[in-house]
Amino acid sequence: MISEIERLTKYTDGRRAFSRLDALDPRCRLLCALSAALVISSLQEIPALAAAGVLPVLLLFVDGRDGFFRTGRTLLGINGVSILVCLFLPLTYPGTRVFGVFSIEGARMAMLVTWKLNLISICMTRLAVSMGMPGMDGALTALRVPLKMRMLILLTTRYVFLLSERVLTMTRAVRLRAPKCALTASYRAMGCMIGTTLIHCSDRAERACLALRLRGGVNGFSGHAQSRWAARDSLMCLCLFIYFAFVLVID
């Protein structure tokens, strides 16, 4: 899941993949993404979720077929988590039981959670994550987010990406070197792989801390260019405010 999201933030030939959403100010995109996540997560009724799904569907097709397939690959990875939700919630959620095992309310809750997860993932991926780390940093800076909070968010996101990439590389190496190893041997290899990964991550964190100190803190690194809030950004926020108000009224 993380590797697919990271793919949207990578630069090709020194430049990030162009999106029609780049016409909006990064602050506008981040505010819209957070507002969408908060509103969608608070919804409880199916008609309201259906109405809230209009925005994510538009975001899926805003960049044509390329944007649709990039986001689709991300959703495939994210929905691996929803499989567990659909399996366990009907079994553990309280409510009316069918055949003495499955809960009707649990099945409904699993459907709502999966639906919300996909809608929020589309909004966050297309509006915020696709800006890349520099774009999100510029948006957080312009929104006056405190420096420590901003660096905590950005560094955590960055090193989660690195940790995911390291785990995927080592998993692939284990599969290539021992494709048919026994169950106990595979568990032993998995434990060694996780331990080695944590050691490498600790070493990477120490080097990152040293780099920050040698460069005099965050100011020693290049920042994102300052953006300018335009009339279209205000119009976008106003339209989304009316749209979300309508969705909440339905709910």
PDB file of C-alpha atoms in Angstrom:
ATOM      1  CA  MET A   1       0.000   0.000   0.000  1.00  0.00           C
ATOM      2  CA  ILE A   2       2.725   2.466   1.011  1.00  0.00           C
ATOM      3  CA  SER A   3       4.877   1.685  -2.023  1.00  0.00           C
ATOM      4  CA  GLU A   4       1.936   2.398  -4.325  1.00  0.00           C
ATOM      5  CA  ILE A   5       1.250   5.726  -2.628  1.00  0.00           C
ATOM      6  CA  GLU A   6       4.941   6.616  -2.797  1.00  0.00           C
ATOM      7  CA  ARG A   7       4.898   5.981  -6.541  1.00  0.00           C
ATOM      8  CA  LEU A   8       2.539   8.940  -6.929  1.00  0.00           C
ATOM      9  CA  THR A   9       5.050  11.257  -5.242  1.00  0.00           C
ATOM     10  CA  LYS A  10       8.155  10.241  -7.196  1.00  0.00           C
ATOM     11  CA  TYR A  11       9.670  12.522  -9.780  1.00  0.00           C
ATOM     12  CA  THR A  12      10.410  11.424 -13.326  1.00  0.00           C
ATOM     13  CA  ASP A  13      13.323  13.132 -15.133  1.00  0.00           C
ATOM     14  CA  GLY A  14      13.498  15.625 -12.279  1.00  0.00           C
ATOM     15  CA  ARG A  15       9.854  16.632 -12.581  1.00  0.00           C
ATOM     16  CA  ARG A  16       6.684  15.372 -10.954  1.00  0.00           C
ATOM     17  CA  ALA A  17       3.921  13.987 -13.143  1.00  0.00           C
ATOM     18  CA  PHE A  18       1.658  16.866 -14.226  1.00  0.00           C
ATOM     19  CA  SER A  19      -1.877  16.999 -12.883  1.00  0.00           C
ATOM     20  CA  ARG A  20      -4.743  19.370 -13.609  1.00  0.00           C
ATOM     21  CA  LEU A  21      -5.047  19.790  -9.849  1.00  0.00           C
ATOM     22  CA  ASP A  22      -1.664  21.565  -9.857  1.00  0.00           C
ATOM     23  CA  ALA A  23      -3.532  24.684 -10.933  1.00  0.00           C
ATOM     24  CA  LEU A  24      -4.819  24.909  -7.345  1.00  0.00           C
ATOM     25  CA  ASP A  25      -2.789  26.304  -4.486  1.00  0.00           C
ATOM     26  CA  PRO A  26      -1.225  23.556  -2.291  1.00  0.00           C
ATOM     27  CA  ARG A  27      -2.934  25.065   0.755  1.00  0.00           C
ATOM     28  CA  CYS A  28      -6.305  24.750  -0.974  1.00  0.00           C
ATOM     29  CA  ARG A  29      -5.637  21.133  -1.901  1.00  0.00           C
ATOM     30  CA  LEU A  30      -4.536  20.196   1.600  1.00  0.00           C
ATOM     31  CA  LEU A  31      -7.505  21.925   3.244  1.00  0.00           C
ATOM     32  CA  CYS A  32      -9.923  20.252   0.828  1.00  0.00           C
ATOM     33  CA  ALA A  33      -8.352  16.833   1.454  1.00  0.00           C
ATOM     34  CA  LEU A  34      -8.547  17.177   5.237  1.00  0.00           C
ATOM     35  CA  SER A  35     -12.115  18.500   5.087  1.00  0.00           C
ATOM     36  CA  ALA A  36     -13.184  15.604   2.876  1.00  0.00           C
ATOM     37  CA  ALA A  37     -11.582  13.079   5.232  1.00  0.00           C
ATOM     38  CA  LEU A  38     -13.296  14.578   8.294  1.00  0.00           C
ATOM     39  CA  VAL A  39     -16.731  14.804   6.691  1.00  0.00           C
ATOM     40  CA  ILE A  40     -16.659  11.340   5.100  1.00  0.00           C
ATOM     41  CA  SER A  41     -15.441   9.698   8.307  1.00  0.00           C
ATOM     42  CA  SER A  42     -18.378  11.197  10.223  1.00  0.00           C
ATOM     43  CA  LEU A  43     -21.082   9.882   7.878  1.00  0.00           C
ATOM     44  CA  GLN A  44     -23.293   6.989   9.005  1.00  0.00           C
ATOM     45  CA  GLU A  45     -26.015   6.685   6.354  1.00  0.00           C
ATOM     46  CA  ILE A  46     -25.737   5.056   2.931  1.00  0.00           C
ATOM     47  CA  PRO A  47     -27.461   7.916   0.986  1.00  0.00           C
ATOM     48  CA  ALA A  48     -24.998  10.408   2.468  1.00  0.00           C
ATOM     49  CA  LEU A  49     -22.028   8.216   1.525  1.00  0.00           C
ATOM     50  CA  ALA A  50     -23.418   7.889  -1.996  1.00  0.00           C
ATOM     51  CA  ALA A  51     -23.623  11.681  -2.242  1.00  0.00           C
ATOM     52  CA  ALA A  52     -20.118  12.044  -0.792  1.00  0.00           C
ATOM     53  CA  GLY A  53     -18.814   9.649  -3.457  1.00  0.00           C
ATOM     54  CA  VAL A  54     -19.355  12.205  -6.215  1.00  0.00           C
ATOM     55  CA  LEU A  55     -16.162  14.116  -5.355  1.00  0.00           C
ATOM     56  CA  PRO A  56     -13.851  11.053  -5.271  1.00  0.00           C
ATOM     57  CA  VAL A  57     -15.258   9.837  -8.616  1.00  0.00           C
ATOM     58  CA  LEU A  58     -14.521  13.222 -10.180  1.00  0.00           C
ATOM     59  CA  LEU A  59     -11.007  13.152  -8.719  1.00  0.00           C
ATOM     60  CA  LEU A  60     -10.432   9.686 -10.198  1.00  0.00           C
ATOM     61  CA  PHE A  61     -11.041  10.937 -13.740  1.00  0.00           C
ATOM     62  CA  VAL A  62      -9.657  14.479 -13.473  1.00  0.00           C
ATOM     63  CA  ASP A  63      -6.353  13.429 -15.079  1.00  0.00           C
ATOM     64  CA  GLY A  64      -7.805  10.961 -17.543  1.00  0.00           C
ATOM     65  CA  ARG A  65      -6.820   7.332 -17.851  1.00  0.00           C
ATOM     66  CA  ASP A  66      -3.312   7.729 -16.367  1.00  0.00           C
ATOM     67  CA  GLY A  67      -4.580   9.263 -13.148  1.00  0.00           C
ATOM     68  CA  PHE A  68      -7.306   6.620 -12.899  1.00  0.00           C
ATOM     69  CA  PHE A  69      -4.876   3.693 -13.201  1.00  0.00           C
ATOM     70  CA  ARG A  70      -2.344   5.223 -10.778  1.00  0.00           C
ATOM     71  CA  THR A  71      -5.019   5.684  -8.133  1.00  0.00           C
ATOM     72  CA  GLY A  72      -6.513   2.280  -8.912  1.00  0.00           C
ATOM     73  CA  ARG A  73      -3.219   0.547  -8.130  1.00  0.00           C
ATOM     74  CA  THR A  74      -3.090   2.394  -4.830  1.00  0.00           C
ATOM     75  CA  LEU A  75      -6.630   1.319  -3.938  1.00  0.00           C
ATOM     76  CA  LEU A  76      -5.787  -2.316  -4.632  1.00  0.00           C
ATOM     77  CA  GLY A  77      -3.103  -2.202  -1.962  1.00  0.00           C
ATOM     78  CA  ILE A  78      -5.263  -0.297   0.508  1.00  0.00           C
ATOM     79  CA  ASN A  79      -8.180  -2.701   0.168  1.00  0.00           C
ATOM     80  CA  GLY A  80      -6.008  -5.515   1.481  1.00  0.00           C
ATOM     81  CA  VAL A  81      -6.828  -4.066   4.915  1.00  0.00           C
ATOM     82  CA  SER A  82     -10.544  -3.930   4.142  1.00  0.00           C
ATOM     83  CA  ILE A  83     -10.549  -7.693   3.495  1.00  0.00           C
ATOM     84  CA  LEU A  84      -9.718  -8.266   7.160  1.00  0.00           C
ATOM     85  CA  VAL A  85     -12.449  -5.821   8.175  1.00  0.00           C
ATOM     86  CA  CYS A  86     -15.033  -7.666   6.059  1.00  0.00           C
ATOM     87  CA  LEU A  87     -13.954 -10.979   7.537  1.00  0.00           C
ATOM     88  CA  PHE A  88     -13.859 -10.136  11.238  1.00  0.00           C
ATOM     89  CA  LEU A  89     -16.513  -7.451  11.783  1.00  0.00           C
ATOM     90  CA  PRO A  90     -19.488  -9.711  10.879  1.00  0.00           C
ATOM     91  CA  LEU A  91     -18.137 -12.292  13.323  1.00  0.00           C
ATOM     92  CA  THR A  92     -17.312 -10.005  16.265  1.00  0.00           C
ATOM     93  CA  TYR A  93     -19.726  -7.043  16.004  1.00  0.00           C
ATOM     94  CA  PRO A  94     -22.756  -7.203  18.327  1.00  0.00           C
ATOM     95  CA  GLY A  95     -26.226  -7.402  16.850  1.00  0.00           C
ATOM     96  CA  THR A  96     -28.758  -9.726  15.259  1.00  0.00           C
ATOM     97  CA  ARG A  97     -27.148 -13.027  14.257  1.00  0.00           C
ATOM     98  CA  VAL A  98     -27.739 -14.999  11.080  1.00  0.00           C
ATOM     99  CA  PHE A  99     -27.158 -18.748  11.468  1.00  0.00           C
ATOM    100  CA  GLY A 100     -25.984 -17.903  14.972  1.00  0.00           C
ATOM    101  CA  VAL A 101     -22.629 -16.638  13.660  1.00  0.00           C
ATOM    102  CA  PHE A 102     -22.817 -13.612  11.360  1.00  0.00           C
ATOM    103  CA  SER A 103     -23.985 -10.217  12.623  1.00  0.00           C
ATOM    104  CA  ILE A 104     -26.170  -8.174  10.284  1.00  0.00           C
ATOM    105  CA  GLU A 105     -25.029  -4.941  11.924  1.00  0.00           C
ATOM    106  CA  GLY A 106     -21.416  -6.125  11.639  1.00  0.00           C
ATOM    107  CA  ALA A 107     -21.801  -6.733   7.906  1.00  0.00           C
ATOM    108  CA  ARG A 108     -23.301  -3.253   7.500  1.00  0.00           C
ATOM    109  CA  MET A 109     -20.484  -1.700   9.515  1.00  0.00           C
ATOM    110  CA  ALA A 110     -17.867  -3.566   7.450  1.00  0.00           C
ATOM    111  CA  MET A 111     -19.443  -2.210   4.266  1.00  0.00           C
ATOM    112  CA  LEU A 112     -19.459   1.355   5.651  1.00  0.00           C
ATOM    113  CA  VAL A 113     -15.837   1.144   6.819  1.00  0.00           C
ATOM    114  CA  THR A 114     -14.668  -0.212   3.450  1.00  0.00           C
ATOM    115  CA  TRP A 115     -16.663   2.429   1.584  1.00  0.00           C
ATOM    116  CA  LYS A 116     -15.297   5.251   3.734  1.00  0.00           C
ATOM    117  CA  LEU A 117     -11.750   3.908   3.446  1.00  0.00           C
ATOM    118  CA  ASN A 118     -11.873   4.008  -0.344  1.00  0.00           C
ATOM    119  CA  LEU A 119     -13.479   7.456  -0.542  1.00  0.00           C
ATOM    120  CA  ILE A 120     -11.002   9.004   1.917  1.00  0.00           C
ATOM    121  CA  SER A 121      -8.049   7.278   0.229  1.00  0.00           C
ATOM    122  CA  ILE A 122      -9.004   8.708  -3.169  1.00  0.00           C
ATOM    123  CA  CYS A 123      -9.389  12.239  -1.782  1.00  0.00           C
ATOM    124  CA  MET A 124      -6.132  12.165   0.179  1.00  0.00           C
ATOM    125  CA  THR A 125      -4.152  10.541  -2.650  1.00  0.00           C
ATOM    126  CA  ARG A 126      -5.344  12.824  -5.427  1.00  0.00           C
ATOM    127  CA  LEU A 127      -5.469  16.087  -3.478  1.00  0.00           C
ATOM    128  CA  ALA A 128      -2.595  15.836  -0.980  1.00  0.00           C
ATOM    129  CA  VAL A 129      -0.207  12.928  -1.548  1.00  0.00           C
ATOM    130  CA  SER A 130       0.140  13.565  -5.279  1.00  0.00           C
ATOM    131  CA  MET A 131       1.729  16.962  -4.494  1.00  0.00           C
ATOM    132  CA  GLY A 132       4.828  15.157  -3.246  1.00  0.00           C
ATOM    133  CA  MET A 133       6.792  15.856  -0.099  1.00  0.00           C
ATOM    134  CA  PRO A 134       7.920  19.385  -1.164  1.00  0.00           C
ATOM    135  CA  GLY A 135       4.367  20.389  -2.020  1.00  0.00           C
ATOM    136  CA  MET A 136       2.955  19.149   1.292  1.00  0.00           C
ATOM    137  CA  ASP A 137       5.786  20.866   3.161  1.00  0.00           C
ATOM    138  CA  GLY A 138       5.031  24.145   1.378  1.00  0.00           C
ATOM    139  CA  ALA A 139       1.326  23.821   2.187  1.00  0.00           C
ATOM    140  CA  LEU A 140       1.981  23.082   5.864  1.00  0.00           C
ATOM    141  CA  THR A 141       4.427  25.981   6.077  1.00  0.00           C
ATOM    142  CA  ALA A 142       1.967  28.415   4.484  1.00  0.00           C
ATOM    143  CA  LEU A 143      -0.756  27.243   6.883  1.00  0.00           C
ATOM    144  CA  ARG A 144       1.492  28.198   9.840  1.00  0.00           C
ATOM    145  CA  VAL A 145       1.829  24.651  11.146  1.00  0.00           C
ATOM    146  CA  PRO A 146       4.538  24.673  13.889  1.00  0.00           C
ATOM    147  CA  LEU A 147       7.972  23.601  12.710  1.00  0.00           C
ATOM    148  CA  LYS A 148       8.295  20.613  15.049  1.00  0.00           C
ATOM    149  CA  MET A 149       4.892  19.258  14.068  1.00  0.00           C
ATOM    150  CA  ARG A 150       5.644  19.782  10.388  1.00  0.00           C
ATOM    151  CA  MET A 151       8.997  18.021  10.560  1.00  0.00           C
ATOM    152  CA  LEU A 152       7.489  15.171  12.577  1.00  0.00           C
ATOM    153  CA  ILE A 153       4.822  14.598   9.913  1.00  0.00           C
ATOM    154  CA  LEU A 154       7.200  14.856   6.958  1.00  0.00           C
ATOM    155  CA  LEU A 155      10.035  12.792   8.412  1.00  0.00           C
ATOM    156  CA  THR A 156       7.643  10.114   9.647  1.00  0.00           C
ATOM    157  CA  THR A 157       6.048   9.887   6.208  1.00  0.00           C
ATOM    158  CA  ARG A 158       9.417   9.788   4.477  1.00  0.00           C
ATOM    159  CA  TYR A 159      10.890   7.076   6.659  1.00  0.00           C
ATOM    160  CA  VAL A 160       7.747   4.969   6.521  1.00  0.00           C
ATOM    161  CA  PHE A 161       8.296   4.976   2.757  1.00  0.00           C
ATOM    162  CA  LEU A 162      11.938   3.967   3.206  1.00  0.00           C
ATOM    163  CA  LEU A 163      11.018   1.239   5.680  1.00  0.00           C
ATOM    164  CA  SER A 164       8.414  -0.140   3.276  1.00  0.00           C
ATOM    165  CA  GLU A 165      10.895  -0.149   0.398  1.00  0.00           C
ATOM    166  CA  ARG A 166      13.519  -1.905   2.522  1.00  0.00           C
ATOM    167  CA  VAL A 167      11.071  -4.595   3.670  1.00  0.00           C
ATOM    168  CA  LEU A 168       9.890  -5.223   0.108  1.00  0.00           C
ATOM    169  CA  THR A 169      13.477  -5.553  -1.141  1.00  0.00           C
ATOM    170  CA  MET A 170      14.468  -8.009   1.582  1.00  0.00           C
ATOM    171  CA  THR A 171      11.257 -10.017   1.170  1.00  0.00           C
ATOM    172  CA  ARG A 172      11.977 -10.365  -2.524  1.00  0.00           C
ATOM    173  CA  ALA A 173      15.544 -11.475  -1.751  1.00  0.00           C
ATOM    174  CA  VAL A 174      14.314 -14.156   0.669  1.00  0.00           C
ATOM    175  CA  ARG A 175      11.826 -15.488  -1.878  1.00  0.00           C
ATOM    176  CA  LEU A 176      14.451 -15.651  -4.627  1.00  0.00           C
ATOM    177  CA  ARG A 177      17.050 -17.392  -2.483  1.00  0.00           C
ATOM    178  CA  ALA A 178      14.744 -19.868  -0.747  1.00  0.00           C
ATOM    179  CA  PRO A 179      11.441 -20.198  -2.637  1.00  0.00           C
ATOM    180  CA  LYS A 180      10.549 -23.560  -1.040  1.00  0.00           C
ATOM    181  CA  CYS A 181      11.924 -23.304   2.487  1.00  0.00           C
ATOM    182  CA  ALA A 182      10.152 -25.029   5.381  1.00  0.00           C
ATOM    183  CA  LEU A 183       7.679 -23.226   7.615  1.00  0.00           C
ATOM    184  CA  THR A 184      10.048 -22.922  10.604  1.00  0.00           C
ATOM    185  CA  ALA A 185      12.873 -21.745   8.346  1.00  0.00           C
ATOM    186  CA  SER A 186      10.639 -19.106   6.766  1.00  0.00           C
ATOM    187  CA  TYR A 187       9.666 -17.768  10.211  1.00  0.00           C
ATOM    188  CA  ARG A 188      13.338 -17.661  11.182  1.00  0.00           C
ATOM    189  CA  ALA A 189      14.205 -15.791   7.975  1.00  0.00           C
ATOM    190  CA  MET A 190      11.350 -13.356   8.577  1.00  0.00           C
ATOM    191  CA  GLY A 191      12.629 -12.602  12.095  1.00  0.00           C
ATOM    192  CA  CYS A 192      16.173 -12.002  10.844  1.00  0.00           C
ATOM    193  CA  MET A 193      14.841  -9.790   8.061  1.00  0.00           C
ATOM    194  CA  ILE A 194      12.809  -7.627  10.449  1.00  0.00           C
ATOM    195  CA  GLY A 195      15.724  -7.305  12.871  1.00  0.00           C
ATOM    196  CA  THR A 196      18.127  -6.294  10.093  1.00  0.00           C
ATOM    197  CA  THR A 197      15.614  -3.801   8.735  1.00  0.00           C
ATOM    198  CA  LEU A 198      15.189  -2.137  12.145  1.00  0.00           C
ATOM    199  CA  ILE A 199      18.976  -1.863  12.550  1.00  0.00           C
ATOM    200  CA  HIS A 200      19.319  -0.230   9.122  1.00  0.00           C
ATOM    201  CA  CYS A 201      16.444   2.148   9.901  1.00  0.00           C
ATOM    202  CA  SER A 202      18.082   3.154  13.180  1.00  0.00           C
ATOM    203  CA  ASP A 203      21.329   3.868  11.331  1.00  0.00           C
ATOM    204  CA  ARG A 204      19.438   5.908   8.705  1.00  0.00           C
ATOM    205  CA  ALA A 205      17.685   7.930  11.410  1.00  0.00           C
ATOM    206  CA  GLU A 206      21.005   8.770  13.088  1.00  0.00           C
ATOM    207  CA  ARG A 207      22.473   9.939   9.782  1.00  0.00           C
ATOM    208  CA  ALA A 208      19.390  12.062   9.076  1.00  0.00           C
ATOM    209  CA  CYS A 209      19.682  13.678  12.516  1.00  0.00           C
ATOM    210  CA  LEU A 210      23.394  14.362  11.898  1.00  0.00           C
ATOM    211  CA  ALA A 211      22.611  15.913   8.508  1.00  0.00           C
ATOM    212  CA  LEU A 212      20.060  18.229  10.096  1.00  0.00           C
ATOM    213  CA  ARG A 213      22.573  19.364  12.724  1.00  0.00           C
ATOM    214  CA  LEU A 214      25.410  19.918  10.226  1.00  0.00           C
ATOM    215  CA  ARG A 215      23.211  22.016   7.954  1.00  0.00           C
ATOM    216  CA  GLY A 216      21.955  24.164  10.783  1.00  0.00           C
ATOM    217  CA  GLY A 217      18.498  22.674  11.010  1.00  0.00           C
ATOM    218  CA  VAL A 218      15.665  22.749   8.519  1.00  0.00           C
ATOM    219  CA  ASN A 219      16.745  26.092   7.082  1.00  0.00           C
ATOM    220  CA  GLY A 220      19.785  24.395   5.589  1.00  0.00           C
ATOM    221  CA  PHE A 221      17.591  22.487   3.147  1.00  0.00           C
ATOM    222  CA  SER A 222      15.888  23.900   0.086  1.00  0.00           C
ATOM    223  CA  GLY A 223      12.235  24.705   0.634  1.00  0.00           C
ATOM    224  CA  HIS A 224       9.197  24.755  -1.589  1.00  0.00           C
ATOM    225  CA  ALA A 225       8.524  27.866  -3.647  1.00  0.00           C
ATOM    226  CA  GLN A 226       5.928  30.175  -2.151  1.00  0.00           C
ATOM    227  CA  SER A 227       2.544  29.870  -3.831  1.00  0.00           C
ATOM    228  CA  ARG A 228      -0.117  32.510  -4.290  1.00  0.00           C
ATOM    229  CA  TRP A 229      -3.745  32.101  -3.284  1.00  0.00           C
ATOM    230  CA  ALA A 230      -5.982  32.904  -6.262  1.00  0.00           C
ATOM    231  CA  ALA A 231      -9.693  33.448  -6.801  1.00  0.00           C
ATOM    232  CA  ARG A 232     -10.109  29.898  -8.110  1.00  0.00           C
ATOM    233  CA  ASP A 233      -8.831  28.552  -4.782  1.00  0.00           C
ATOM    234  CA  SER A 234     -11.436  30.524  -2.858  1.00  0.00           C
ATOM    235  CA  LEU A 235     -14.114  29.362  -5.300  1.00  0.00           C
ATOM    236  CA  MET A 236     -13.003  25.745  -4.875  1.00  0.00           C
ATOM    237  CA  CYS A 237     -13.187  25.977  -1.075  1.00  0.00           C
ATOM    238  CA  LEU A 238     -16.603  27.641  -1.249  1.00  0.00           C
ATOM    239  CA  CYS A 239     -17.988  24.983  -3.593  1.00  0.00           C
ATOM    240  CA  LEU A 240     -16.672  22.181  -1.392  1.00  0.00           C
ATOM    241  CA  PHE A 241     -18.110  23.853   1.719  1.00  0.00           C
ATOM    242  CA  ILE A 242     -21.573  23.935   0.108  1.00  0.00           C
ATOM    243  CA  TYR A 243     -21.161  20.367  -1.142  1.00  0.00           C
ATOM    244  CA  PHE A 244     -20.123  19.000   2.263  1.00  0.00           C
ATOM    245  CA  ALA A 245     -22.915  20.917   3.976  1.00  0.00           C
ATOM    246  CA  PHE A 246     -25.378  19.261   1.588  1.00  0.00           C
ATOM    247  CA  VAL A 247     -23.883  15.832   2.361  1.00  0.00           C
ATOM    248  CA  LEU A 248     -24.155  16.418   6.115  1.00  0.00           C
ATOM    249  CA  VAL A 249     -27.782  17.482   5.737  1.00  0.00           C
ATOM    250  CA  ILE A 250     -28.514  14.198   3.950  1.00  0.00           C
ATOM    251  CA  ASP A 251     -26.825  12.289   6.741  1.00  0.00           C
TER     252      ASP A 251
END
